[in-house]
mmCIF file of C-alpha atoms in Angstrom:
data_model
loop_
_atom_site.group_PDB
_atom_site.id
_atom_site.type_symbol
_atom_site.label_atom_id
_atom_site.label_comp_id
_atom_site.label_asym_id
_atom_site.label_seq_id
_atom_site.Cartn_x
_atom_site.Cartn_y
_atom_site.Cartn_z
ATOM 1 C CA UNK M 1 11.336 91.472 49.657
ATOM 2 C CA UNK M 2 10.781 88.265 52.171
ATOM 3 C CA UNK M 3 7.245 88.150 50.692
ATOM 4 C CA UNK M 4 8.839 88.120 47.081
ATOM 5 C CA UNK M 5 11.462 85.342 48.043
ATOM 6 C CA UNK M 6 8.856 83.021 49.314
ATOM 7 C CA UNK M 7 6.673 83.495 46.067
ATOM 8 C CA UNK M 8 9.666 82.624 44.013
ATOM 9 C CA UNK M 9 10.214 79.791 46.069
ATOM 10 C CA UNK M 10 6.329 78.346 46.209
ATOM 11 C CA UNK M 11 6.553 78.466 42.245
ATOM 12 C CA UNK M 12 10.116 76.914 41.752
ATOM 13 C CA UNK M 13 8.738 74.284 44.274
ATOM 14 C CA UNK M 14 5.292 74.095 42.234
ATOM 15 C CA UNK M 15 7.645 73.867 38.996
ATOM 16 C CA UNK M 16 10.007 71.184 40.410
ATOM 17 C CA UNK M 17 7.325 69.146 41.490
ATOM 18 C CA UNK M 18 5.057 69.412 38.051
ATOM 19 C CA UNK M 19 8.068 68.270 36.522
ATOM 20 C CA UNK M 20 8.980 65.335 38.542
ATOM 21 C CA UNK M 21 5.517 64.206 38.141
ATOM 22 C CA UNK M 22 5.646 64.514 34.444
ATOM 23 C CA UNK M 23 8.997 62.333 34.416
ATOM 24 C CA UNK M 24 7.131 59.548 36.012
ATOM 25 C CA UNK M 25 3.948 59.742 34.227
ATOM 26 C CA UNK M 26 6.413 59.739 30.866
ATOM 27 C CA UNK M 27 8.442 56.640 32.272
ATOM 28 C CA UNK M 28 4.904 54.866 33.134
ATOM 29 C CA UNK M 29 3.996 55.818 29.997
ATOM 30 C CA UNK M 30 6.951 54.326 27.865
ATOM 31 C CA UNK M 31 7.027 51.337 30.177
ATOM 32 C CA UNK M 32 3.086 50.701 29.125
ATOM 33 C CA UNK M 33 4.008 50.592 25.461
ATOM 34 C CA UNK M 34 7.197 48.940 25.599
ATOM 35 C CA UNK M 35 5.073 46.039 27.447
ATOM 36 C CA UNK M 36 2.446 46.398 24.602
ATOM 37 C CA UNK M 37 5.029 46.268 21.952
ATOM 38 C CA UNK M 38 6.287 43.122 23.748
ATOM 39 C CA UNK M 39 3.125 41.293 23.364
ATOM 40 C CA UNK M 40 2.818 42.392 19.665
ATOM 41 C CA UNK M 41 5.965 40.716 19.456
ATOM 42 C CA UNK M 42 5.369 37.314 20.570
ATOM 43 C CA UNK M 43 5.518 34.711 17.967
ATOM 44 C CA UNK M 44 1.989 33.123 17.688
ATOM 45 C CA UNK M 45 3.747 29.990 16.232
ATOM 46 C CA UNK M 46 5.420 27.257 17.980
ATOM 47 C CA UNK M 47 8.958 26.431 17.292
ATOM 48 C CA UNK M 48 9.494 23.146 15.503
ATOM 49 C CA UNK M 49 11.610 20.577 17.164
ATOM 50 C CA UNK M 50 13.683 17.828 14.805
ATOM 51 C CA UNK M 51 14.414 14.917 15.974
ATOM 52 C CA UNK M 52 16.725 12.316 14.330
ATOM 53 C CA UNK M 53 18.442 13.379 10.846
ATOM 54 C CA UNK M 54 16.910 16.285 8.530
ATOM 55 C CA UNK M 55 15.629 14.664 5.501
ATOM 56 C CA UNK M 56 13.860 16.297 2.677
ATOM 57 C CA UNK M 57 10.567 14.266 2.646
ATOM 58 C CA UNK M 58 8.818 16.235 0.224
ATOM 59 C CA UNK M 59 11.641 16.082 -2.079
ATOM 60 C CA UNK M 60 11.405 12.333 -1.792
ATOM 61 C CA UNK M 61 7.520 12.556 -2.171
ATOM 62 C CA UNK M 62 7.940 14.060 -5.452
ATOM 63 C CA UNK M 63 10.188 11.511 -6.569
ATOM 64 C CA UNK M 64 7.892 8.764 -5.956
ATOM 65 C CA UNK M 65 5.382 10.459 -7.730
ATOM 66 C CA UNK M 66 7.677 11.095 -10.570
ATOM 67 C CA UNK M 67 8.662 7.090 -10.930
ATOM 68 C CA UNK M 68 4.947 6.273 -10.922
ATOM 69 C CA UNK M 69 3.791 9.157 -13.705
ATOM 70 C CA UNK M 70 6.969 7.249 -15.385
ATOM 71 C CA UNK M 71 4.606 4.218 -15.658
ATOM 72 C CA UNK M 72 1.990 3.225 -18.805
ATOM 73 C CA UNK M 73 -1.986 3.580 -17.322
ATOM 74 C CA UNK M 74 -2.108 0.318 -18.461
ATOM 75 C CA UNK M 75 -0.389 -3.486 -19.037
ATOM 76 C CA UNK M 76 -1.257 -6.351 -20.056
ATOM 77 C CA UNK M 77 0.105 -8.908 -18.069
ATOM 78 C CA UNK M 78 1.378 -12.665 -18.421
ATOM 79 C CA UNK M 79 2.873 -15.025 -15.853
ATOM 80 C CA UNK M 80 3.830 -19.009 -15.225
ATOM 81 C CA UNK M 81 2.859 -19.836 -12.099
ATOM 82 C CA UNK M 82 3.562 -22.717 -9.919
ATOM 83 C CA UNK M 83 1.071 -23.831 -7.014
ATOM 84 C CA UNK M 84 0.377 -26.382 -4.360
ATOM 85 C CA UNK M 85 -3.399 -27.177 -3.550
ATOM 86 C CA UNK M 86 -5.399 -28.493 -0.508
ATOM 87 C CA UNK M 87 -9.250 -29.629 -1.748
ATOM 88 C CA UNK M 88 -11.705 -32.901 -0.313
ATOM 89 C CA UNK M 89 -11.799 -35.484 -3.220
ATOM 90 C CA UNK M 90 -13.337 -38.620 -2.354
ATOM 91 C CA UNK M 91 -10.693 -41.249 -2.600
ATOM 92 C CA UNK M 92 -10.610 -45.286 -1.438
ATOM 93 C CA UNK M 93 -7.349 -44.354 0.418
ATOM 94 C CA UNK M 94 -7.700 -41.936 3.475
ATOM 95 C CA UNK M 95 -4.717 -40.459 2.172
ATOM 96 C CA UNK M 96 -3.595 -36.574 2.662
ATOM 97 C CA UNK M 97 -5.934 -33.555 0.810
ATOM 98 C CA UNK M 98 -3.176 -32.420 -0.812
ATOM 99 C CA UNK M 99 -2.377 -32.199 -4.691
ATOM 100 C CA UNK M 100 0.953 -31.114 -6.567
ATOM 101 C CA UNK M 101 1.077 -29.267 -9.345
ATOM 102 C CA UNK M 102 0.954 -31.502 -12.820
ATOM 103 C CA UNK M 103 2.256 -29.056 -15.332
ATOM 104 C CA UNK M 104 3.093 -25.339 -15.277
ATOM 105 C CA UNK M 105 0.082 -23.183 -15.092
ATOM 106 C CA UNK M 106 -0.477 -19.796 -16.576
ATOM 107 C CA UNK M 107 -1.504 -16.102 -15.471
ATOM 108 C CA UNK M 108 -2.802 -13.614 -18.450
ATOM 109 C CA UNK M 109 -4.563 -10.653 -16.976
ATOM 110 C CA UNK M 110 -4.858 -6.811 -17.700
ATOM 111 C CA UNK M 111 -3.881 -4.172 -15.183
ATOM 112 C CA UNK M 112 -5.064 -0.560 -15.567
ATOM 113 C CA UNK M 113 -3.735 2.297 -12.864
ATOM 114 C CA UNK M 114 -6.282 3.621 -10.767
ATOM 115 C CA UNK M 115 -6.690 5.780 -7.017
ATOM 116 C CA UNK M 116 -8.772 3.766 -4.169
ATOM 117 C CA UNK M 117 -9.916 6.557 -2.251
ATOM 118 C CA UNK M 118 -6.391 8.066 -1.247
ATOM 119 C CA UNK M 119 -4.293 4.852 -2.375
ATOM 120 C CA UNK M 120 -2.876 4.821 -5.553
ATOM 121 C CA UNK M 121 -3.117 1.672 -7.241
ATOM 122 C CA UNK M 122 -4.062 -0.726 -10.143
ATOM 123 C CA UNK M 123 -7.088 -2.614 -10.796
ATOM 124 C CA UNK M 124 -6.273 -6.031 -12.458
ATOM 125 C CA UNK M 125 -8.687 -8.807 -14.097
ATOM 126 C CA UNK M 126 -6.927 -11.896 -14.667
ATOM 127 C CA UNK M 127 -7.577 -15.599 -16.253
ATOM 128 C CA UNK M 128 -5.753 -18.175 -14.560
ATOM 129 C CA UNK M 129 -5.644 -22.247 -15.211
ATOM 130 C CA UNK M 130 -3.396 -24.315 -13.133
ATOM 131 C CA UNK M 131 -3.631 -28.521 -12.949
ATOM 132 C CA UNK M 132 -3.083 -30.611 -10.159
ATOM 133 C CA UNK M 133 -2.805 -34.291 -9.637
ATOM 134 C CA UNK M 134 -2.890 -36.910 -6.375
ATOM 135 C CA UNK M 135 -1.199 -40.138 -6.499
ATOM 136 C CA UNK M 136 -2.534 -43.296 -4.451
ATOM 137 C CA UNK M 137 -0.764 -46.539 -3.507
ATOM 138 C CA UNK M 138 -2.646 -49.458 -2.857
ATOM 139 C CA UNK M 139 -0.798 -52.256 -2.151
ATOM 140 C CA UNK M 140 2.505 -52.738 -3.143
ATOM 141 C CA UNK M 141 2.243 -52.879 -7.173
ATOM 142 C CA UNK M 142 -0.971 -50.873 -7.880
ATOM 143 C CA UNK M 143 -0.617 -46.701 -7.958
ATOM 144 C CA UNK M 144 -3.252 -44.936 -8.702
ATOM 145 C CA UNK M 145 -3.771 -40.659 -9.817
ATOM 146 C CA UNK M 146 -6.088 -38.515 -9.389
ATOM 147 C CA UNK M 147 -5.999 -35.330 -11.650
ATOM 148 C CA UNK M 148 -8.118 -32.030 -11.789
ATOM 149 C CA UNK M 149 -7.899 -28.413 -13.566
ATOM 150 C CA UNK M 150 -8.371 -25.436 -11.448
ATOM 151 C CA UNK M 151 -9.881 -22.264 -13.629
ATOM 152 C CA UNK M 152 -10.132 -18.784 -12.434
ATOM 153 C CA UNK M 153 -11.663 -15.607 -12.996
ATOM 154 C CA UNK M 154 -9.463 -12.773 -10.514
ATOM 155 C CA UNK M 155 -10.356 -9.241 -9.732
ATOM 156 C CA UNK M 156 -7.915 -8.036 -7.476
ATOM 157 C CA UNK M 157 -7.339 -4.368 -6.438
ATOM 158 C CA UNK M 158 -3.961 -3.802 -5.826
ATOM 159 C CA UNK M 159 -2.272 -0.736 -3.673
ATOM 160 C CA UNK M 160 1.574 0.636 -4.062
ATOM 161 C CA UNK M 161 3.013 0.763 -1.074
ATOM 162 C CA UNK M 162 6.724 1.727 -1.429
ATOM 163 C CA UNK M 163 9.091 1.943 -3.948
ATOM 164 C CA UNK M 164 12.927 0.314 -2.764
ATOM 165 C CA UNK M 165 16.403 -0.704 -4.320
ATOM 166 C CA UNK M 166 16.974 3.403 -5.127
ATOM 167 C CA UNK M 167 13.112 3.302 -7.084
ATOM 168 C CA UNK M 168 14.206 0.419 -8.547
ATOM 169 C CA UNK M 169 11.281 -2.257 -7.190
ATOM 170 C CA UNK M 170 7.849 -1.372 -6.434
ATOM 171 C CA UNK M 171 6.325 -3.263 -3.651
ATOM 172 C CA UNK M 172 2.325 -4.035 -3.738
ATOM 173 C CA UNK M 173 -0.465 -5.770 -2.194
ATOM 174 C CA UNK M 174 -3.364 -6.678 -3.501
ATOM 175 C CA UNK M 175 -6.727 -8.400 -2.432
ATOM 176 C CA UNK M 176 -9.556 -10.079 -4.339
ATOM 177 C CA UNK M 177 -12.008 -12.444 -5.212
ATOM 178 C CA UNK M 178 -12.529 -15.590 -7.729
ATOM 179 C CA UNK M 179 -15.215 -17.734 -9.337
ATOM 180 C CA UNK M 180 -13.643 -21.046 -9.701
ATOM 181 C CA UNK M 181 -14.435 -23.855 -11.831
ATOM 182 C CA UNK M 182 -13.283 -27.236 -10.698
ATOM 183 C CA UNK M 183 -12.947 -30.124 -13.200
ATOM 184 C CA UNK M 184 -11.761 -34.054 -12.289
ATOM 185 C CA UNK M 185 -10.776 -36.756 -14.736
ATOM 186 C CA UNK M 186 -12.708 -39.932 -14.669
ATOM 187 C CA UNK M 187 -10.474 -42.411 -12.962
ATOM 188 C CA UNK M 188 -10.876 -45.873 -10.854
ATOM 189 C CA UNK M 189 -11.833 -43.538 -7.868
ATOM 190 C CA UNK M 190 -14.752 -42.212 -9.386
ATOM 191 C CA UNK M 191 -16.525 -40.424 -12.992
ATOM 192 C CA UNK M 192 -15.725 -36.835 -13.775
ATOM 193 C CA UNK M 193 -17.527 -34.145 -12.671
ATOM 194 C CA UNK M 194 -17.321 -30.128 -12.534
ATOM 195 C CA UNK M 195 -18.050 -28.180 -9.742
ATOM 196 C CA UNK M 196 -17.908 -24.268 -9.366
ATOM 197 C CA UNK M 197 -17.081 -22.082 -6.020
ATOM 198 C CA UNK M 198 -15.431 -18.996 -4.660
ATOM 199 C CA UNK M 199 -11.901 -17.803 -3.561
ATOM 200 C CA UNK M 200 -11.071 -15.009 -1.544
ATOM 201 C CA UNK M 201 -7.323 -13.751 -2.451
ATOM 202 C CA UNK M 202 -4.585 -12.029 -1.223
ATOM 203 C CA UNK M 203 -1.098 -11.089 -2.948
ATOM 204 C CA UNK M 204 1.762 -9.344 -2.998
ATOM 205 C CA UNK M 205 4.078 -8.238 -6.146
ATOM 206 C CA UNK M 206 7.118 -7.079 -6.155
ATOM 207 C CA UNK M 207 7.719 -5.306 -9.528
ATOM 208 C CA UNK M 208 10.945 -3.887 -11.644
ATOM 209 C CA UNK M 209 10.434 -1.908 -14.437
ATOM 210 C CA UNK M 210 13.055 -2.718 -17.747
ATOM 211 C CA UNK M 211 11.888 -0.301 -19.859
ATOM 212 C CA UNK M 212 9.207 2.150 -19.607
ATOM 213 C CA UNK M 213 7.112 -0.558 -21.819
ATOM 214 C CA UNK M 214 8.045 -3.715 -19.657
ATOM 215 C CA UNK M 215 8.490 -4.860 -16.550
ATOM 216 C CA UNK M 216 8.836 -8.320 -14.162
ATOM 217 C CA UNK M 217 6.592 -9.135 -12.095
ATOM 218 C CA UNK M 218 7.219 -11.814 -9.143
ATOM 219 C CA UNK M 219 4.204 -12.546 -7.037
ATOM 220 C CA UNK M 220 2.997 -14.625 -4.627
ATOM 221 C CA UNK M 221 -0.937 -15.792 -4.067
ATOM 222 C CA UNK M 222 -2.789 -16.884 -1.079
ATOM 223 C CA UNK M 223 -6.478 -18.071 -2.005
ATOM 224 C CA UNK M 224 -8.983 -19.832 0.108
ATOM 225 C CA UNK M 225 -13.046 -20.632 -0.558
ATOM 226 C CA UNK M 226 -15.736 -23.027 -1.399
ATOM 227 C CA UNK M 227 -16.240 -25.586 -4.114
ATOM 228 C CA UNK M 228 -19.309 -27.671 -4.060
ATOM 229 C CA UNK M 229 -19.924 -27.649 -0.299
ATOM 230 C CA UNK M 230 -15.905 -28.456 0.440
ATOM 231 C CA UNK M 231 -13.041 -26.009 1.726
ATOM 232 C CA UNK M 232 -10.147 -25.331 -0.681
ATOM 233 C CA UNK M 233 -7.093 -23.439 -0.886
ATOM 234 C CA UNK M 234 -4.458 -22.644 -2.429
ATOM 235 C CA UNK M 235 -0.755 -21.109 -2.198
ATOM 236 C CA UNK M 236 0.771 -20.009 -5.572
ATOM 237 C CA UNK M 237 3.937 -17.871 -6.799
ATOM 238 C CA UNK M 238 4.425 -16.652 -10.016
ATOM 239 C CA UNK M 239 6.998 -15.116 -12.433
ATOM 240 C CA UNK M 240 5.938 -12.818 -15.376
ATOM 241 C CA UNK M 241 5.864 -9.862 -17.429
ATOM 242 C CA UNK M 242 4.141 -6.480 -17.334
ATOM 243 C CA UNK M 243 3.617 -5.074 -21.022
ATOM 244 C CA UNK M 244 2.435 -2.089 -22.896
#
């Protein structure tokens, strides 16, 4: 009978024991894939922080794009424009390089919508004639003008850069080049003559569409170059109209 009792008692022992090892090996076990499930879990992408107020850019992308689809390909453009001149014209005086403006000078040019690389745009070929004159005192009683006509040829490519006032005013820039032609009036000072040159150019425009047909267009011009061997420039601004 002893001999039975400690049989039964190895094996409950034995039994005991198998099972307490198989409760550990099964915790170890659902640890091990609870860890694995963990990983699995981890989001692979980083939260986003915003900073400042939410705003709803590509909503407002979209609108842009919609006011410029809104626009005709293409305008013809014309504009009065109004400038002030610095050139080297031999004179008796050593007076200033400076001329004003005679008369009212005029702008016609054609504009046709375009993409520079990833700027949208316009490219824009324009005529231009402006006149300028000088006056000289000699003396008391004797005054004495010197006048001369400015012509250009402009190709300017321009680039939107924002639209303002609600999408009511487009803002652009615009850079280019001129050939000028220079003419003088014969005066006391000297005979006439032509001469031709080069500007480089830089604008801005600040545009706001009427109609879908017409707009304004206020600019302002910054040009400087060569004509026959002497330095020019030239500041200009300009009011006009953009039409179908």
């Amino acid at each position: 009978m002893k001999t039975i009792l400690i049989i039964l008692t190895v094996l409950i022992s034995f039994q005991t024991l198998a099972a307490a090892t198989n409760k550990r090996n099964l915790k170890k076990t659902q640890q091990s894939n609870t860890s694995q499930e963990k990983v699995y879990e981890v989001e692979t992408k980083s939260p986003e922080i915003l900073l400042g107020k939410s705003r709803d850019f590509q909503n407002e992308d979209n609108q842009m794009k919609k006011v410029d689809s809104s626009r005709p390909r293409e305008f013809w453009s014309f504009s009065l424009v109004r400038s002030s001149l610095t050139y080297h014209l031999s004179t008796i005086m050593n007076n200033s390089l400076d001329f004003s403006p005679d008369l009212i000078g005029f702008n016609f040019a054609k504009k046709i919508e375009n993409q520079f690389f990833l700027y949208r745009g316009f490219y824009e070929i324009s005529v231009e004639w402006q006149r300028f004159k000088r006056e000289t005192l000699i003396g008391n009683a004797l005054n004495f003008s010197q006048n001369l006509n400015l012509y250009q040829l402009n190709f300017y490519q321009n680039f939107n850069i924002t639209w303002a006032f609600k999408h009511k005013a487009l803002f652009t820039v615009g850079i280019g080049l001129a050939p000028v032609l220079l003419t003088t009036e014969q005066s006391v000072f000297g005979n006439s003559s032509s001469d031709m040159g080069f500007m480089g150019l830089a604008k801005g425009n600040m545009i706001v569409p009427i109609k879908r047909s017409l707009e304004m267009d206020f600019s302002l011009k910054l040009g400087w170059g060569s004509v026959a061997s002497h330095n020019i420039s030239a500041t200009s601004i300009g009011l006009g109209l953009n039409f179908e």
